[in-house]
Amino acid sequence: MDVKQLKALVTVAEVGSVTRAAELLHLVQPAVTRQIRTLEQELGVPLFERTRQGMRTTDAGAIMVDRARRALNELERARAEVRPAPGAVTGIVTVGLLESTTDLLAAALVTAVARDHPGIELRLMTAYSGHLQQWLDDGDLDLSLLYNLDNTPSLNARPLVREHLWVVAPATDGLRADQPVPFAEAATRPLVMPASGHALRALIDAAAGRAGAELHVAVQTNSMPVQKQLVLAGHGWTVLPGVGIAEDVADGTLSAAPLGEPEVRRSIVLAAPRYGRTPPAVEVVARELVHQIHSAVAQGRWLSAQLLRADGSAEAQ
């Protein structure tokens, strides 16, 4: 089993065609076919089913593709780290960002890293907190923002920010930052809610229980931008973290108010694998991400955010 065979395996799986894979790998088709057959003979199992729609991985093939992709990624990272570059930090760093933080942090992080550390290649992934945590555990991310997470056996979690959840409505409803909306009042409205299973939905449902309120869920979605679009279209109010609506409130697209009675908050942490060597490039990007978050809070660009110390307590404002 060699690197060329692994590249052939992953490429065929991704494009579903030996012919197309050969084009991408700059090889002749028989060479790619031979690499796949050699792998299958070595492993003693078929890796693909040949169908009229193309090449489809078997169960064994899917396992091999997943492992091969990770092995190839690790080799690529190693090459980037050891490439001669005196005095420069180099490498590939894959960062997970919560969807609600991307507007505030993604461009600023990429700009700062490209300016100060051009030898680092950034890869940004966005998803729910639960998905990001799974990707961290699987080794697909180097570090990630997560929320409401303590240290786990596999991850170190550094507290960064605590923020309120906000009731969000069309601008014409006139919600105001200085006038919190009681949960019971928000519950009387049709609500555009995160889908069940989303950690944010769990926070909202728990608060509803404490308030003794029954939610009137008009529609559920797994996308924060869709939540906001549906609010603008008049389908109801929604509940979102302040970081996800700061720009919409500032430009008058939406109105919002902190959710109260009870208040609902979430804490955001920076998580990284507990074990193994941390490459210098990952340390650099982690420091820059923390800096961008602190700057956003200090400049008031992160609504109702409070910086946290390492022990989880709030910093003095």
Short mmCIF file of C-alpha atoms in Angstrom, two decimals:
data_model
loop_
_atom_site.label_atom_id
_atom_site.label_comp_id
_atom_site.label_asym_id
_atom_site.label_seq_id
_atom_site.Cartn_x
_atom_site.Cartn_y
_atom_site.Cartn_z
CA MET A 1 0.00 0.00 0.00
CA ASP A 2 1.54 3.33 -1.03
CA VAL A 3 0.60 7.00 -1.32
CA LYS A 4 -0.24 6.77 -5.03
CA GLN A 5 -2.74 4.00 -4.35
CA LEU A 6 -4.34 5.98 -1.53
CA LYS A 7 -4.66 9.04 -3.76
CA ALA A 8 -6.25 6.92 -6.47
CA LEU A 9 -8.68 5.41 -3.96
CA VAL A 10 -9.79 8.78 -2.56
CA THR A 11 -10.06 10.45 -5.96
CA VAL A 12 -12.15 7.67 -7.52
CA ALA A 13 -14.45 7.73 -4.49
CA GLU A 14 -14.86 11.51 -4.72
CA VAL A 15 -15.62 11.70 -8.45
CA GLY A 16 -17.23 8.28 -8.91
CA SER A 17 -15.32 7.57 -12.10
CA VAL A 18 -11.97 5.97 -12.94
CA THR A 19 -11.76 7.99 -16.15
CA ARG A 20 -12.31 11.31 -14.39
CA ALA A 21 -9.97 10.33 -11.56
CA ALA A 22 -7.24 9.53 -14.09
CA GLU A 23 -7.64 13.00 -15.62
CA LEU A 24 -7.35 14.68 -12.24
CA LEU A 25 -4.32 12.58 -11.26
CA HIS A 26 -2.68 13.06 -14.69
CA LEU A 27 -2.50 9.31 -15.23
CA VAL A 28 -3.82 6.93 -17.84
CA GLN A 29 -7.00 5.07 -16.91
CA PRO A 30 -5.39 1.57 -16.76
CA ALA A 31 -2.89 2.84 -14.19
CA VAL A 32 -5.68 4.01 -11.84
CA THR A 33 -7.58 0.75 -12.36
CA ARG A 34 -4.43 -1.21 -11.54
CA GLN A 35 -3.85 0.78 -8.33
CA ILE A 36 -7.39 0.09 -7.13
CA ARG A 37 -7.18 -3.62 -7.97
CA THR A 38 -3.82 -3.93 -6.20
CA LEU A 39 -5.34 -2.43 -3.07
CA GLU A 40 -8.33 -4.76 -3.27
CA GLN A 41 -6.04 -7.77 -3.66
CA GLU A 42 -3.91 -6.73 -0.71
CA LEU A 43 -6.93 -6.16 1.54
CA GLY A 44 -8.86 -9.17 0.27
CA VAL A 45 -12.13 -7.24 -0.11
CA PRO A 46 -13.77 -5.24 -2.93
CA LEU A 47 -13.56 -1.49 -2.38
CA PHE A 48 -15.97 -0.40 -5.13
CA GLU A 49 -19.12 -1.57 -6.80
CA ARG A 50 -19.04 -0.99 -10.55
CA THR A 51 -22.50 0.35 -11.50
CA ARG A 52 -23.97 2.07 -14.53
CA GLN A 53 -23.94 5.29 -12.52
CA GLY A 54 -20.23 4.95 -11.81
CA MET A 55 -17.95 3.68 -9.08
CA ARG A 56 -19.60 3.41 -5.66
CA THR A 57 -17.71 2.45 -2.50
CA THR A 58 -18.58 -0.71 -0.64
CA ASP A 59 -18.83 -0.59 3.14
CA ALA A 60 -15.18 -1.63 3.33
CA GLY A 61 -14.30 0.94 0.68
CA ALA A 62 -15.98 3.74 2.63
CA ILE A 63 -13.89 2.86 5.70
CA MET A 64 -10.69 2.80 3.65
CA VAL A 65 -11.50 6.11 1.94
CA ASP A 66 -12.10 7.80 5.29
CA ARG A 67 -8.82 6.54 6.73
CA ALA A 68 -6.87 7.18 3.53
CA ARG A 69 -8.12 10.76 3.36
CA ARG A 70 -6.93 11.41 6.91
CA ALA A 71 -3.54 9.79 6.20
CA LEU A 72 -3.08 11.96 3.11
CA ASN A 73 -4.09 15.07 5.05
CA GLU A 74 -1.53 14.28 7.74
CA LEU A 75 1.20 13.82 5.12
CA GLU A 76 0.24 17.15 3.55
CA ARG A 77 0.40 18.83 6.95
CA ALA A 78 3.80 17.30 7.66
CA ARG A 79 5.20 18.54 4.34
CA ALA A 80 3.93 22.04 5.08
CA GLU A 81 5.51 22.04 8.56
CA VAL A 82 8.96 20.82 7.50
CA ARG A 83 9.20 22.84 4.29
CA PRO A 84 12.31 25.08 4.61
CA ALA A 85 11.27 28.58 5.68
CA PRO A 86 13.81 30.12 8.07
CA GLY A 87 12.14 32.14 10.82
CA ALA A 88 8.62 31.50 9.53
CA VAL A 89 5.81 29.40 10.98
CA THR A 90 4.33 27.14 8.33
CA GLY A 91 1.66 24.49 8.20
CA ILE A 92 -1.99 23.73 7.56
CA VAL A 93 -4.49 24.60 10.30
CA THR A 94 -8.14 23.54 10.18
CA VAL A 95 -10.39 25.67 12.38
CA GLY A 96 -14.02 25.09 13.33
CA LEU A 97 -16.26 28.15 13.68
CA LEU A 98 -19.78 28.22 15.02
CA GLU A 99 -22.12 29.41 12.28
CA SER A 100 -23.23 32.38 14.38
CA THR A 101 -19.63 33.67 14.64
CA THR A 102 -18.57 33.49 11.00
CA ASP A 103 -19.65 37.00 9.95
CA LEU A 104 -17.74 38.51 12.85
CA LEU A 105 -14.62 36.35 12.88
CA ALA A 106 -13.92 34.52 9.60
CA ALA A 107 -12.65 37.36 7.40
CA ALA A 108 -10.79 39.04 10.26
CA LEU A 109 -9.00 35.80 11.19
CA VAL A 110 -8.01 35.00 7.61
CA THR A 111 -6.78 38.56 7.01
CA ALA A 112 -4.64 38.63 10.15
CA VAL A 113 -3.08 35.20 9.58
CA ALA A 114 -2.36 35.93 5.90
CA ARG A 115 -0.72 39.24 6.84
CA ASP A 116 1.41 38.05 9.75
CA HIS A 117 2.00 34.38 8.91
CA PRO A 118 1.80 33.84 5.14
CA GLY A 119 3.27 30.35 5.52
CA ILE A 120 0.13 29.11 7.27
CA GLU A 121 -2.69 27.71 5.16
CA LEU A 122 -6.04 28.16 6.92
CA ARG A 123 -9.02 25.88 6.39
CA LEU A 124 -12.29 27.04 7.97
CA MET A 125 -15.19 24.69 8.72
CA THR A 126 -18.59 25.76 10.07
CA ALA A 127 -21.27 23.59 11.67
CA TYR A 128 -23.31 23.03 14.81
CA SER A 129 -21.35 22.79 18.03
CA GLY A 130 -22.08 19.05 18.27
CA HIS A 131 -20.76 18.38 14.78
CA LEU A 132 -17.65 20.47 15.38
CA GLN A 133 -16.95 18.56 18.59
CA GLN A 134 -17.25 15.25 16.75
CA TRP A 135 -14.84 16.47 14.06
CA LEU A 136 -12.38 17.48 16.78
CA ASP A 137 -12.64 14.04 18.37
CA ASP A 138 -12.15 12.41 14.96
CA GLY A 139 -9.03 14.47 14.26
CA ASP A 140 -10.53 16.43 11.37
CA LEU A 141 -10.10 19.79 13.15
CA ASP A 142 -7.09 21.24 14.96
CA LEU A 143 -9.15 23.57 17.13
CA SER A 144 -12.71 24.83 17.25
CA LEU A 145 -15.13 27.19 18.90
CA LEU A 146 -17.80 25.25 20.81
CA TYR A 147 -20.38 26.28 23.35
CA ASN A 148 -21.49 25.12 26.78
CA LEU A 149 -18.64 22.59 26.94
CA ASP A 150 -16.40 21.75 29.87
CA ASN A 151 -13.11 19.90 29.57
CA THR A 152 -13.65 16.33 28.40
CA PRO A 153 -11.34 13.29 28.42
CA SER A 154 -10.40 14.03 24.80
CA LEU A 155 -10.55 17.85 24.64
CA ASN A 156 -9.20 20.88 26.47
CA ALA A 157 -11.69 23.75 26.54
CA ARG A 158 -10.63 27.34 27.24
CA PRO A 159 -13.54 29.63 28.24
CA LEU A 160 -13.69 32.78 26.11
CA VAL A 161 -17.08 34.52 26.08
CA ARG A 162 -20.49 34.40 27.74
CA GLU A 163 -23.37 35.97 25.83
CA HIS A 164 -27.13 36.43 26.07
CA LEU A 165 -29.66 34.95 23.71
CA TRP A 166 -31.87 37.57 22.05
CA VAL A 167 -35.42 37.69 20.78
CA VAL A 168 -35.28 38.72 17.13
CA ALA A 169 -38.12 40.32 15.17
CA PRO A 170 -38.70 42.43 12.05
CA ALA A 171 -37.50 46.02 12.41
CA THR A 172 -41.11 47.23 12.40
CA ASP A 173 -41.76 45.44 15.72
CA GLY A 174 -39.36 47.85 17.39
CA LEU A 175 -37.57 45.55 19.84
CA ARG A 176 -34.85 47.42 21.77
CA ALA A 177 -31.59 46.39 23.38
CA ASP A 178 -32.47 48.25 26.60
CA GLN A 179 -35.88 46.59 26.99
CA PRO A 180 -35.58 42.83 27.64
CA VAL A 181 -38.53 40.69 26.51
CA PRO A 182 -39.89 38.24 29.12
CA PHE A 183 -39.78 34.66 27.92
CA ALA A 184 -43.52 34.26 28.51
CA GLU A 185 -44.22 37.16 26.14
CA ALA A 186 -41.93 35.80 23.42
CA ALA A 187 -43.64 32.42 23.71
CA THR A 188 -46.99 33.94 22.69
CA ARG A 189 -45.58 34.67 19.24
CA PRO A 190 -45.13 32.23 16.37
CA LEU A 191 -41.46 31.22 16.59
CA VAL A 192 -38.92 30.26 13.94
CA MET A 193 -36.80 27.80 15.88
CA PRO A 194 -33.57 25.84 15.47
CA ALA A 195 -34.32 22.23 14.62
CA SER A 196 -34.68 19.72 17.44
CA GLY A 197 -31.30 18.27 18.34
CA HIS A 198 -29.53 21.61 17.90
CA ALA A 199 -27.77 22.62 21.15
CA LEU A 200 -29.25 26.12 20.88
CA ARG A 201 -32.73 24.59 20.73
CA ALA A 202 -31.95 22.63 23.89
CA LEU A 203 -31.06 25.89 25.68
CA ILE A 204 -34.31 27.52 24.55
CA ASP A 205 -36.46 24.52 25.48
CA ALA A 206 -34.87 24.38 28.94
CA ALA A 207 -35.59 28.07 29.48
CA ALA A 208 -39.18 27.57 28.37
CA GLY A 209 -39.52 24.88 31.00
CA ARG A 210 -38.18 27.20 33.71
CA ALA A 211 -40.59 29.93 32.59
CA GLY A 212 -43.54 27.53 32.44
CA ALA A 213 -44.11 28.64 28.84
CA GLU A 214 -45.30 26.55 25.92
CA LEU A 215 -43.57 27.49 22.68
CA HIS A 216 -45.61 28.17 19.55
CA VAL A 217 -43.20 26.76 16.94
CA ALA A 218 -44.21 27.92 13.45
CA VAL A 219 -41.25 26.39 11.60
CA GLN A 220 -37.92 24.71 12.35
CA THR A 221 -34.69 25.03 10.41
CA ASN A 222 -31.07 23.96 10.79
CA SER A 223 -29.74 27.24 9.35
CA MET A 224 -29.28 30.55 11.15
CA PRO A 225 -29.48 32.61 7.91
CA VAL A 226 -32.76 30.87 7.11
CA GLN A 227 -34.06 31.72 10.60
CA LYS A 228 -33.41 35.39 9.90
CA GLN A 229 -34.89 35.23 6.40
CA LEU A 230 -38.09 33.70 7.73
CA VAL A 231 -38.37 36.40 10.40
CA LEU A 232 -37.99 39.06 7.72
CA ALA A 233 -40.68 37.30 5.67
CA GLY A 234 -43.12 37.60 8.58
CA HIS A 235 -43.26 33.98 9.74
CA GLY A 236 -42.58 34.85 13.37
CA TRP A 237 -39.93 35.85 15.86
CA THR A 238 -36.82 33.83 16.62
CA VAL A 239 -34.15 33.45 19.31
CA LEU A 240 -30.48 33.82 18.46
CA PRO A 241 -27.16 34.66 20.15
CA GLY A 242 -26.14 38.30 19.99
CA VAL A 243 -23.09 37.63 17.82
CA GLY A 244 -25.32 36.29 15.04
CA ILE A 245 -27.48 39.43 14.76
CA ALA A 246 -25.17 42.34 15.55
CA GLU A 247 -24.88 43.51 11.93
CA ASP A 248 -28.60 43.02 11.23
CA VAL A 249 -29.54 45.16 14.23
CA ALA A 250 -26.91 47.80 13.44
CA ASP A 251 -28.13 48.29 9.87
CA GLY A 252 -31.81 48.26 10.88
CA THR A 253 -32.69 45.05 9.05
CA LEU A 254 -33.95 43.39 12.25
CA SER A 255 -34.83 44.51 15.75
CA ALA A 256 -33.83 42.55 18.84
CA ALA A 257 -33.97 42.53 22.62
CA PRO A 258 -32.34 40.37 25.28
CA LEU A 259 -34.46 37.43 26.37
CA GLY A 260 -35.43 37.71 30.04
CA GLU A 261 -37.34 36.06 32.87
CA PRO A 262 -35.34 33.89 32.71
CA GLU A 263 -32.21 35.16 31.01
CA VAL A 264 -30.68 32.61 28.65
CA ARG A 265 -26.94 32.58 28.12
CA ARG A 266 -24.38 30.43 26.39
CA SER A 267 -20.63 30.21 26.99
CA ILE A 268 -18.22 29.85 24.08
CA VAL A 269 -14.93 28.00 24.50
CA LEU A 270 -11.91 27.33 22.33
CA ALA A 271 -11.42 23.57 22.27
CA ALA A 272 -8.45 21.52 21.09
CA PRO A 273 -7.41 17.86 21.37
CA ARG A 274 -6.01 17.06 24.80
CA TYR A 275 -3.37 14.62 23.59
CA GLY A 276 -0.62 14.76 21.00
CA ARG A 277 1.78 17.41 19.81
CA THR A 278 0.41 20.88 19.04
CA PRO A 279 2.16 22.25 15.94
CA PRO A 280 3.44 25.86 16.13
CA ALA A 281 1.04 26.88 13.34
CA VAL A 282 -1.94 25.73 15.41
CA GLU A 283 -0.68 27.68 18.44
CA VAL A 284 -0.33 30.82 16.30
CA VAL A 285 -3.83 30.54 14.88
CA ALA A 286 -5.32 29.85 18.32
CA ARG A 287 -3.72 33.01 19.71
CA GLU A 288 -4.96 35.05 16.75
CA LEU A 289 -8.50 33.71 17.09
CA VAL A 290 -8.56 34.62 20.79
CA HIS A 291 -7.23 38.08 19.92
CA GLN A 292 -9.96 38.63 17.33
CA ILE A 293 -12.63 37.63 19.85
CA HIS A 294 -11.25 39.95 22.53
CA SER A 295 -11.09 42.81 20.02
CA ALA A 296 -14.69 42.25 18.91
CA VAL A 297 -15.93 42.32 22.50
CA ALA A 298 -13.81 45.36 23.46
CA GLN A 299 -15.07 47.31 20.43
CA GLY A 300 -18.71 46.48 21.14
CA ARG A 301 -19.17 44.45 17.96
CA TRP A 302 -20.33 41.36 19.91
CA LEU A 303 -23.71 42.12 21.47
CA SER A 304 -24.03 41.49 25.23
CA ALA A 305 -20.78 39.52 25.33
CA GLN A 306 -18.70 39.17 28.47
CA LEU A 307 -15.11 37.91 28.39
CA LEU A 308 -14.32 34.94 30.61
CA ARG A 309 -11.23 34.02 32.58
CA ALA A 310 -9.61 30.60 32.33
CA ASP A 311 -11.68 29.38 35.31
CA GLY A 312 -14.92 30.42 33.61
CA SER A 313 -15.56 33.48 35.77
CA ALA A 314 -16.36 36.82 34.11
CA GLU A 315 -13.66 39.42 33.60
CA ALA A 316 -14.23 42.88 35.04
CA GLN A 317 -15.87 45.19 32.50
#
